[in-house]
Short mmCIF file of C-alpha atoms in Angstrom, two decimals:
data_model
loop_
_atom_site.label_atom_id
_atom_site.label_comp_id
_atom_site.label_asym_id
_atom_site.label_seq_id
_atom_site.Cartn_x
_atom_site.Cartn_y
_atom_site.Cartn_z
CA MET A 20 0.02 0.06 -0.14
CA ILE A 21 2.34 2.82 -1.25
CA ASN A 22 0.80 6.09 -2.09
CA ARG A 23 2.34 8.51 -4.28
CA GLY A 24 1.41 12.36 -4.48
CA PRO A 25 2.14 15.37 -2.53
CA TYR A 26 0.80 13.97 1.01
CA ALA A 27 2.53 10.21 -0.09
CA PRO A 28 5.16 10.36 3.08
CA MET A 29 2.65 11.15 5.91
CA TYR A 30 0.08 8.45 4.37
CA ASN A 31 2.73 5.69 4.29
CA TYR A 32 4.16 6.78 7.68
CA PHE A 33 0.93 6.40 9.25
CA TYR A 34 0.49 3.19 7.44
CA LEU A 35 3.86 1.66 8.40
CA SER A 36 3.13 3.00 11.96
CA THR A 37 -0.25 1.39 12.51
CA PHE A 38 1.06 -1.70 10.94
CA TYR A 39 4.10 -2.17 13.51
CA LEU A 40 1.65 -1.18 16.81
CA THR A 41 -0.25 -3.81 15.73
CA ILE A 42 2.70 -6.31 15.68
CA ILE A 43 4.00 -5.44 18.64
CA LEU A 44 0.31 -5.05 20.69
CA ARG A 45 -0.07 -9.06 19.41
CA LYS A 46 3.92 -9.93 20.86
CA ASN A 47 2.85 -7.97 23.90
CA GLU A 48 -0.41 -10.06 24.28
CA ARG A 49 1.65 -13.26 24.91
CA LYS A 50 3.04 -11.53 28.35
CA TYR A 51 -0.33 -10.10 29.86
CA TYR A 52 -2.64 -13.42 28.86
#
């Protein structure tokens, strides 16, 4: 999912940040549960 345009960097950064946050949360779920 790569957007190209004047606002491409923001959208790509937001997408990657949410993607990595979901991975980190899934890994942390093992510790808490």
